[in-house]
Tab-separated table of C-alpha atoms in Angstrom:
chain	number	residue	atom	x	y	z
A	1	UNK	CA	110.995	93.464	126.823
A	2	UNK	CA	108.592	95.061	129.479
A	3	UNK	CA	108.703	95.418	133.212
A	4	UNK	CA	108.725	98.943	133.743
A	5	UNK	CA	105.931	99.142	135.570
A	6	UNK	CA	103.461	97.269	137.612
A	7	UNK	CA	100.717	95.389	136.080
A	8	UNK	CA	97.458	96.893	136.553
A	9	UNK	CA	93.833	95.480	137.253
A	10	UNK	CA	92.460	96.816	133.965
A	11	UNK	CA	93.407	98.436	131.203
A	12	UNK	CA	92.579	101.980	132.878
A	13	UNK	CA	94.751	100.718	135.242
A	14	UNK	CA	97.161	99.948	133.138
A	15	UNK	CA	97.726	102.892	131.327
A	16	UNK	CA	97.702	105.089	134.962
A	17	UNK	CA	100.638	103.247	135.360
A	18	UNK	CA	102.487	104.198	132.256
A	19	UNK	CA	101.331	107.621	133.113
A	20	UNK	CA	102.476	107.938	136.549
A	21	UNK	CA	106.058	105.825	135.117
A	22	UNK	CA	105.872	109.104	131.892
A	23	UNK	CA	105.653	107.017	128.762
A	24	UNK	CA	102.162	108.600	127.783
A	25	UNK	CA	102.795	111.943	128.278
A	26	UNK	CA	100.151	113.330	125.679
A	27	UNK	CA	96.470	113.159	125.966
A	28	UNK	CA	95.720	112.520	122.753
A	29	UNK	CA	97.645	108.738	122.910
A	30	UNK	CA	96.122	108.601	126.428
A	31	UNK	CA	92.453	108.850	125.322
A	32	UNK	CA	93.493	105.962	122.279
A	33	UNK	CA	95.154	103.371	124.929
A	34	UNK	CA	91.900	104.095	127.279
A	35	UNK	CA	89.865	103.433	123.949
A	36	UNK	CA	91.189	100.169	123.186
A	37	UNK	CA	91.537	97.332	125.730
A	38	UNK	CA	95.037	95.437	125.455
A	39	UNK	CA	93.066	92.268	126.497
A	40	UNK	CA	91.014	92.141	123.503
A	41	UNK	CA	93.921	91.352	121.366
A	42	UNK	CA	95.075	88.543	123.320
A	43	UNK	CA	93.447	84.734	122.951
A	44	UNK	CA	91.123	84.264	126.069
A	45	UNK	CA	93.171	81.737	127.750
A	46	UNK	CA	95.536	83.862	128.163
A	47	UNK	CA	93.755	87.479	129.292
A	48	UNK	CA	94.971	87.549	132.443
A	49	UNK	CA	98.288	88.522	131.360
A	50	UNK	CA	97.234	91.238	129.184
A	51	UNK	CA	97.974	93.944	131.778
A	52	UNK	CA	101.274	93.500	132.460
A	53	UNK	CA	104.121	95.521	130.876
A	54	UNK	CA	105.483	92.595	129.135
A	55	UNK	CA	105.571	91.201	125.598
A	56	UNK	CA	103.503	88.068	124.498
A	57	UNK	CA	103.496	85.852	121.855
A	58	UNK	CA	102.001	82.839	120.808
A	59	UNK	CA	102.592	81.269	117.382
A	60	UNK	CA	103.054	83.984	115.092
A	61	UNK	CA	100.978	86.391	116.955
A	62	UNK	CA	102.642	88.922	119.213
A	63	UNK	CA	102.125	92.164	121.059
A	64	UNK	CA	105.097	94.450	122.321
A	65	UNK	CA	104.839	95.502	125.997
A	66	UNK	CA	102.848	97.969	126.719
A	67	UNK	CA	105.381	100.581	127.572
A	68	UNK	CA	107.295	99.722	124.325
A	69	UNK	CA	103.822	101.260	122.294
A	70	UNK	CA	103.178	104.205	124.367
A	71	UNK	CA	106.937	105.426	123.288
A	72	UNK	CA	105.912	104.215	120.069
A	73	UNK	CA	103.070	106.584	120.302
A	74	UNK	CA	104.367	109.437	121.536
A	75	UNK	CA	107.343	109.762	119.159
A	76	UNK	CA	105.047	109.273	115.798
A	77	UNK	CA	103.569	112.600	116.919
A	78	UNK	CA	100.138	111.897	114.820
A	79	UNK	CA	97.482	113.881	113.774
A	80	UNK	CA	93.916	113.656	111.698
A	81	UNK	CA	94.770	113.225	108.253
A	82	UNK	CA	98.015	111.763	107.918
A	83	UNK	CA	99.803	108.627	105.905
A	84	UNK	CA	100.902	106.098	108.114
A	85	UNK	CA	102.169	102.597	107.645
A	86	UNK	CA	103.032	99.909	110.052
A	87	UNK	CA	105.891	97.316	109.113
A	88	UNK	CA	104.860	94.082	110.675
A	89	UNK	CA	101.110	95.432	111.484
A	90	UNK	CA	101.115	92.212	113.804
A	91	UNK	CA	97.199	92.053	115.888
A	92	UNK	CA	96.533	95.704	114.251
A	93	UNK	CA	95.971	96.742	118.217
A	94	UNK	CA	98.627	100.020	117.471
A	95	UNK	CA	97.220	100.201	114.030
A	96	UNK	CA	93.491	100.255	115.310
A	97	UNK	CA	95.171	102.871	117.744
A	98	UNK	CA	97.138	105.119	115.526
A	99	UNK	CA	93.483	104.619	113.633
A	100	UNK	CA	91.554	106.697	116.762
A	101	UNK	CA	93.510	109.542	115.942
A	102	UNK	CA	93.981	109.618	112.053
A	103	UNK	CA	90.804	109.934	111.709
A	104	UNK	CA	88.499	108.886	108.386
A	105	UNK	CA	90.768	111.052	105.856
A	106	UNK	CA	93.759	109.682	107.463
A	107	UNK	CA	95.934	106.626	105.618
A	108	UNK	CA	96.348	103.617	107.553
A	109	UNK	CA	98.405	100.764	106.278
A	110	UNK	CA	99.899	97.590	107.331
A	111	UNK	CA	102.112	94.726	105.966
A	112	UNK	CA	102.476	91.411	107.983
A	113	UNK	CA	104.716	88.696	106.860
A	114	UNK	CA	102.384	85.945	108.455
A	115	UNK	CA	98.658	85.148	106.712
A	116	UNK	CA	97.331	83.616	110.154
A	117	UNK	CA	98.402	86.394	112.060
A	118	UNK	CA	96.325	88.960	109.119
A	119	UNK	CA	93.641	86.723	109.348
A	120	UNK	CA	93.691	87.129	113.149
A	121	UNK	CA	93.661	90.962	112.905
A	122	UNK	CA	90.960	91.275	110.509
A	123	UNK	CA	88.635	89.611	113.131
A	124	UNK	CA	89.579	91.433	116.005
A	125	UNK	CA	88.972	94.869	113.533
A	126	UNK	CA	85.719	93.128	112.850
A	127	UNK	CA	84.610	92.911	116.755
A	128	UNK	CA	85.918	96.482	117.482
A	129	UNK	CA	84.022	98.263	115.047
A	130	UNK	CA	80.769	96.049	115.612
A	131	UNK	CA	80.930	96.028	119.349
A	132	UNK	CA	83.161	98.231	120.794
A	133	UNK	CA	81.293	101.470	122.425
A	134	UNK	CA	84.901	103.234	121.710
A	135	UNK	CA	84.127	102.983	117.954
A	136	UNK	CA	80.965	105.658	118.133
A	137	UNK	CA	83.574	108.105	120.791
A	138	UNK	CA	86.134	108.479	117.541
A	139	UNK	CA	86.250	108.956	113.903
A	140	UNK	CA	88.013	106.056	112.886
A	141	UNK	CA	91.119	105.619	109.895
A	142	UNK	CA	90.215	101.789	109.260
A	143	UNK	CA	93.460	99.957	108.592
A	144	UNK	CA	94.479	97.851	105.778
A	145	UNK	CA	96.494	94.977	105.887
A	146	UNK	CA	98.474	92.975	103.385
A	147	UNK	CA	100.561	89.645	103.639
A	148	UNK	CA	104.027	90.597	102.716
A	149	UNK	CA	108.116	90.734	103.403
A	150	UNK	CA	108.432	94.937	104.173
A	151	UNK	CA	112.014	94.301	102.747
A	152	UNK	CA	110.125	93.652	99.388
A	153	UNK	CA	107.972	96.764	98.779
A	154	UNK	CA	108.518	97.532	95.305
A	155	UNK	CA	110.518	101.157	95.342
A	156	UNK	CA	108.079	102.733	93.053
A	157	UNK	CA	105.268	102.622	96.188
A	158	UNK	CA	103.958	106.201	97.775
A	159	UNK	CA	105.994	107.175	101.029
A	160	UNK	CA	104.099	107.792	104.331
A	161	UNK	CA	104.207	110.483	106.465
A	162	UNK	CA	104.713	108.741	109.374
A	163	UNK	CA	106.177	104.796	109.584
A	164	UNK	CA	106.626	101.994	111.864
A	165	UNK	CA	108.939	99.114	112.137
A	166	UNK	CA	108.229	96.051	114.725
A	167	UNK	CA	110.948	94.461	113.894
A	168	UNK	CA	114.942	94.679	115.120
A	169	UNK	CA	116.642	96.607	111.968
A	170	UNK	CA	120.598	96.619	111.007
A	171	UNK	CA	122.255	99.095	109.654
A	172	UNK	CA	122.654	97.502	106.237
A	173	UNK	CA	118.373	98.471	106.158
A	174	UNK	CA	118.254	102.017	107.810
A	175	UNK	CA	118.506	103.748	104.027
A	176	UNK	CA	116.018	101.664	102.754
A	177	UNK	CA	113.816	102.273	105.840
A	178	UNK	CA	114.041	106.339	105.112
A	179	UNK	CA	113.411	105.844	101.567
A	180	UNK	CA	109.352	105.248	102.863
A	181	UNK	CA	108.953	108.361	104.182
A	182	UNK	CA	107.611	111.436	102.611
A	183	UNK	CA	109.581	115.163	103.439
A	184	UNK	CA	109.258	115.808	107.148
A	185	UNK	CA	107.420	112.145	107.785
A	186	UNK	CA	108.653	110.165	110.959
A	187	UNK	CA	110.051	106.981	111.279
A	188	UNK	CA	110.322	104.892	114.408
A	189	UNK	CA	112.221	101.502	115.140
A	190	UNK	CA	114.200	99.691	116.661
A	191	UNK	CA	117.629	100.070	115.271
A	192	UNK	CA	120.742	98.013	116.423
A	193	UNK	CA	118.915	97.580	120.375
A	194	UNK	CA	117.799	101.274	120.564
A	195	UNK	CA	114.087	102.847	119.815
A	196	UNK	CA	114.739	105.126	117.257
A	197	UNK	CA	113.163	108.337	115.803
A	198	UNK	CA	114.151	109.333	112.489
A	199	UNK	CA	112.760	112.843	110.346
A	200	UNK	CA	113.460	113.490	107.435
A	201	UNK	CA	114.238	117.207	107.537
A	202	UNK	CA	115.659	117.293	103.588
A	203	UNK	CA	115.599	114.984	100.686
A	204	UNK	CA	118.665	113.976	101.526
A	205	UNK	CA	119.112	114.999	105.464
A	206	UNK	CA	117.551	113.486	108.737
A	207	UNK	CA	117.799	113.862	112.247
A	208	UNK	CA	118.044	111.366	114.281
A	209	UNK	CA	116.625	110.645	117.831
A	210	UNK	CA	117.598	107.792	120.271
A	211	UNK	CA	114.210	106.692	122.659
A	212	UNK	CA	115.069	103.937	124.553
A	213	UNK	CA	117.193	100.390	124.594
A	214	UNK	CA	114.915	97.509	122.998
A	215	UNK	CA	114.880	93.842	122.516
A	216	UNK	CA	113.272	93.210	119.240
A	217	UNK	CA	113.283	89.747	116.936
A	218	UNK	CA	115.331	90.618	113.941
A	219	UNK	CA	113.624	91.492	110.355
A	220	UNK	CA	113.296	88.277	108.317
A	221	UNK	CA	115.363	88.869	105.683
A	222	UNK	CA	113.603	87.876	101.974
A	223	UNK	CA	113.749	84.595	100.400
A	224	UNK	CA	114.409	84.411	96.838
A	225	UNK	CA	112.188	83.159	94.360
A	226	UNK	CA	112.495	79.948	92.006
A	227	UNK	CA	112.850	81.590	88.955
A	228	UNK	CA	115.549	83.590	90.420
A	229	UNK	CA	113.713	87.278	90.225
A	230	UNK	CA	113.044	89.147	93.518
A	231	UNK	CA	109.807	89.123	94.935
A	232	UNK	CA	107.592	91.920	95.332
A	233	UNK	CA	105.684	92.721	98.237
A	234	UNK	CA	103.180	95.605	96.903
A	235	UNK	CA	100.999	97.634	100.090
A	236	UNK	CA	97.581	98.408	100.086
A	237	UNK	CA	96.279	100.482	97.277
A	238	UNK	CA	95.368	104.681	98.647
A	239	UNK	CA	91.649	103.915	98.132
A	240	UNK	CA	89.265	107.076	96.901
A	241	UNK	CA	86.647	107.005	98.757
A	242	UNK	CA	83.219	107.133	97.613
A	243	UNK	CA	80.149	109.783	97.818
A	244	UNK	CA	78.363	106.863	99.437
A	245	UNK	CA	81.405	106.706	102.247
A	246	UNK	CA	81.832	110.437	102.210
A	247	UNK	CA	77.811	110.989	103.013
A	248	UNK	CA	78.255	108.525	106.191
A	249	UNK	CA	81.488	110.166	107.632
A	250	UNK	CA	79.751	113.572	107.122
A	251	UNK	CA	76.761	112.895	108.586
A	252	UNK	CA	78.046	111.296	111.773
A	253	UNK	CA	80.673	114.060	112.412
A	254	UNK	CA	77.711	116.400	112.483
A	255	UNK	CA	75.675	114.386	114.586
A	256	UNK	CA	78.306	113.775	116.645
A	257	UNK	CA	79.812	117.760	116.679
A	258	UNK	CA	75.944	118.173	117.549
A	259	UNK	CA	75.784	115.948	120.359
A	260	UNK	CA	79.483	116.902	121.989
A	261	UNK	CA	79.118	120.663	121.320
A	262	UNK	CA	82.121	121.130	119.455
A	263	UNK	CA	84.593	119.200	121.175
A	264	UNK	CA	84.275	115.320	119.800
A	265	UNK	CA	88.000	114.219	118.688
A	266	UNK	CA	89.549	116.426	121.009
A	267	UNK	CA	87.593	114.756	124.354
A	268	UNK	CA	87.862	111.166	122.838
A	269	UNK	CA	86.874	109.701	126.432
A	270	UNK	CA	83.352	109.966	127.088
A	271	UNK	CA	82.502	112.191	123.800
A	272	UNK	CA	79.168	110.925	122.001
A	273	UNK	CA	78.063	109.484	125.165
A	274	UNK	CA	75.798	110.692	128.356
A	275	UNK	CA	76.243	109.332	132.141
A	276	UNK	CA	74.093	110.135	134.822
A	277	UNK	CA	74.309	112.856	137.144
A	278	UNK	CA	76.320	110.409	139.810
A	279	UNK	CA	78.047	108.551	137.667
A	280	UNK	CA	81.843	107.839	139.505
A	281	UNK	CA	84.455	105.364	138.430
A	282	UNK	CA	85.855	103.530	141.464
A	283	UNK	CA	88.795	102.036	142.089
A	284	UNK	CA	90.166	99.405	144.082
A	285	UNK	CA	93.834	100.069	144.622
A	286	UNK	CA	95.857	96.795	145.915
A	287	UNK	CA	97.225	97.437	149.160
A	288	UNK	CA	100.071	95.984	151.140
A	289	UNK	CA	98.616	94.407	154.586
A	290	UNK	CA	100.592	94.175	157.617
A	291	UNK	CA	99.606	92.029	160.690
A	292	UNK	CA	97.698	94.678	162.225
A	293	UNK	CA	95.544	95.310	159.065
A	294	UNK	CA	95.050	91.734	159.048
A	295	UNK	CA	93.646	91.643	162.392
A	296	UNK	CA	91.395	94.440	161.620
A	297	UNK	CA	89.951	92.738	158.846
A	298	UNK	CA	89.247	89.469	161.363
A	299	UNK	CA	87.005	92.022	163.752
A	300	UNK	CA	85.557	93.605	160.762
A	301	UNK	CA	84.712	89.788	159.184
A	302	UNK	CA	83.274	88.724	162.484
A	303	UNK	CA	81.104	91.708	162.775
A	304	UNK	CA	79.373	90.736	159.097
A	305	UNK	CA	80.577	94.005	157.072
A	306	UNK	CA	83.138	92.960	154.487
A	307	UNK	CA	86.357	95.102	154.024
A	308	UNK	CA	84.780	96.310	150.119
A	309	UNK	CA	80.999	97.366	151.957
A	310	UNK	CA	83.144	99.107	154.446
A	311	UNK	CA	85.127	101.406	152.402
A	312	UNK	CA	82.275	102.050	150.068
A	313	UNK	CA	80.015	103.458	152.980
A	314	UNK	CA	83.167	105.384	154.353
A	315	UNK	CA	83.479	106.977	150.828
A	316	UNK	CA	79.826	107.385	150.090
A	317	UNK	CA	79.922	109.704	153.374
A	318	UNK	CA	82.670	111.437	152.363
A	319	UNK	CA	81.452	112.559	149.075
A	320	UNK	CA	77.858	112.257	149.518
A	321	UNK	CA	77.769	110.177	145.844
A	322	UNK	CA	76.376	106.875	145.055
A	323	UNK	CA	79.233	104.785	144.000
A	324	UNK	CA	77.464	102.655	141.349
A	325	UNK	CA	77.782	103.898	137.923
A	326	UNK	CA	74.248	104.605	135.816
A	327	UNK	CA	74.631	102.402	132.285
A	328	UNK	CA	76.467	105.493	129.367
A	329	UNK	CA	74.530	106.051	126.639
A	330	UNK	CA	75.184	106.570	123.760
A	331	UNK	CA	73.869	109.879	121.697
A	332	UNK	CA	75.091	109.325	118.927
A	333	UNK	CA	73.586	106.147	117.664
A	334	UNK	CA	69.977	107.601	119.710
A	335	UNK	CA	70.385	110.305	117.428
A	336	UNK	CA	70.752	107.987	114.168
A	337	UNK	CA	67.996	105.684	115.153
A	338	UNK	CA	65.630	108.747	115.637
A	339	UNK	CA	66.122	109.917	112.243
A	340	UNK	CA	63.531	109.893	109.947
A	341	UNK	CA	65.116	107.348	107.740
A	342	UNK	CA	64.725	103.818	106.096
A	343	UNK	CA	66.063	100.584	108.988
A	344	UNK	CA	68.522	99.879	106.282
A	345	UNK	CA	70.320	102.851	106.113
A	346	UNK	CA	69.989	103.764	109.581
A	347	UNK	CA	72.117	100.636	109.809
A	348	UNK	CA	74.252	101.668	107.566
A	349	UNK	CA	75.088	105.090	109.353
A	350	UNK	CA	75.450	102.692	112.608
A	351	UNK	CA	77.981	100.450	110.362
A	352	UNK	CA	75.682	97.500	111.270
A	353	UNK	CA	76.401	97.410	115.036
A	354	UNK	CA	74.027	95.592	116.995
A	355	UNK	CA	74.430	98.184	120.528
């Protein structure tokens, strides 16, 4: 499932494309997908495919296309502080997304019917929270994942406000399905070949939205156990945090409210970090060349002045900018280091990144 629209250079790129094509339409699930690079999540023989709208999988481990997750997105309408669990959490890349905008008094929960596949999600949470300069732009709704069937979550578990289902559903599930959500939560998935969006409006009433057609791999139905009793797949436990936790979240919202001004969730891209006076982000847009481009680019080779040097001095005299970006930095981990605090807890209030 994929292919609806081209494949871009980068992930910027990339998600230019699905905004131009309309499946991120909001900023808020703009600045997440700009936050966190698709290629991350793939294994690095195979990177070069990450930014094309098409699914992948290898083994167990899969990612949707990319226009399949900004509908995704879009429909779950989130917001800071809400419940949210994803059936068959996969890589975690739309939980670590969905996690951008939760925020830290948010719920983020996963189940994922494959231990290798968990295991493989915990380390790429691992590497974006240590080295990813997005972590320090967002307060962050860590997910948790657990190694289960979703079609054996005990029926005594807490509903969520807003669920997700990456797997093809029948109808014979759809009622089961509704009975996770909380009064006026969201569900999305894909049910009988169609992207669905279903609210529950009523404790017993819903409306009922159809997105788009899908292709999805079918939920795999339970197997039973040997003693002949059902098996239980119980989610993560709603953890309390503690004052410790609390202090940290606390003090780098104000650091960071101090450093943006106000405006730190709501900018996402950029916020908590400082680029020079001519900083500009270039692009190089592929073009189609005809014969007579082709023979300009001959004259322009023979003359020594490659096609890129060319069109940067033709834009640096149209703008009057230097096109080479000055390194970002980041203000809010200055700000932490320079506080007159013990190493260790400093590096505790950076959660132990090393840039």
């Amino acid at each position: 499932m994929g292919g609806a629209v081209s494949a871009g250079e980068d992930n910027d790129d990339l998600i230019d494309n699905l905004k131009e094509a309309y499946y991120i339409r909001s900023d808020l699930v703009e600045r997440a997908f700009r936050a966190i690079d698709r290629a991350d999540y793939y294994l690095d023989e195979y990177r070069d495919n990450a930014y094309k709208d098409l699914a992948w999988r290898h083994g167990n481990i899969h990612l949707s296309a990319p226009c399949i997750y900004s509908e995704v997105m879009e429909a779950l309408d989130l917001h800071p502080g809400l419940s949210f669990l994803n059936l068959g959490s996969g890589t975690g890349y739309l939980s670590t997304m969905v996690g951008l905008i939760l925020g830290p008094f948010g719920v983020n929960h996963g189940i994922e019917l494959h231990a290798d596949v968990i295991e493989y999600a915990y380390q790429k949470l691992d590497s974006f929270i240590k080295t990813s300069d997005s972590f320090d732009k967002f307060e962050f709704c860590e997910p948790s994942f657990v190694v289960g069937n979703c079609l054996e979550i005990p029926a005594e578990s807490r509903q969520y406000e807003r669920v997700y289902c990456g797997a093809g559903v029948q109808k014979e599930h759809e009622e089961y399905m509704k009975n996770l959500l909380k009064l006026g939560g969201i569900l999305v998935m894909p049910l009988e070949e169609k992207l669905t969006k279903i609210t529950r409006t009523g404790l017993n009433s819903w409306e009922t939205k159809k997105i788009i057609s899908v292709s999805f791999a079918p939920l795999v139905l339970p197997k039973h156990s040997t003693n002949g009793k059902p098996r239980s797949a119980p989610l993560p436990r709603f953890e309390v945090r503690s004052l410790q936790e609390l202090s940290r979240i606390c003090i780098r919202h104000t650091l960071r409210v101090t450093t943006d001004g106000g405006d730190s969730q709501s900018r996402g891209r950029g916020s908590s970090f400082s680029y020079g006076p001519r900083f500009k982000r270039r692009r190089v847009h592929r073009r189609h060349c005809n014969a007579l481009v082709l023979a300009t680019r001959q004259v322009v080779a023979s003359s020594g002045i490659g096609p890129e040097q060319e069109e940067e001095e033709e834009e640096e005299k149209e703008t009057g900018e230097l096109l080479r970006p000055q390194p970002a930095v980041n203000l809010l981990r200055e700000r932490i280091l320079n506080l007159p605090l013990p190493e260790p807890l400093k590096m505790y209030l950076l959660y132990y990144r090393e840039k």
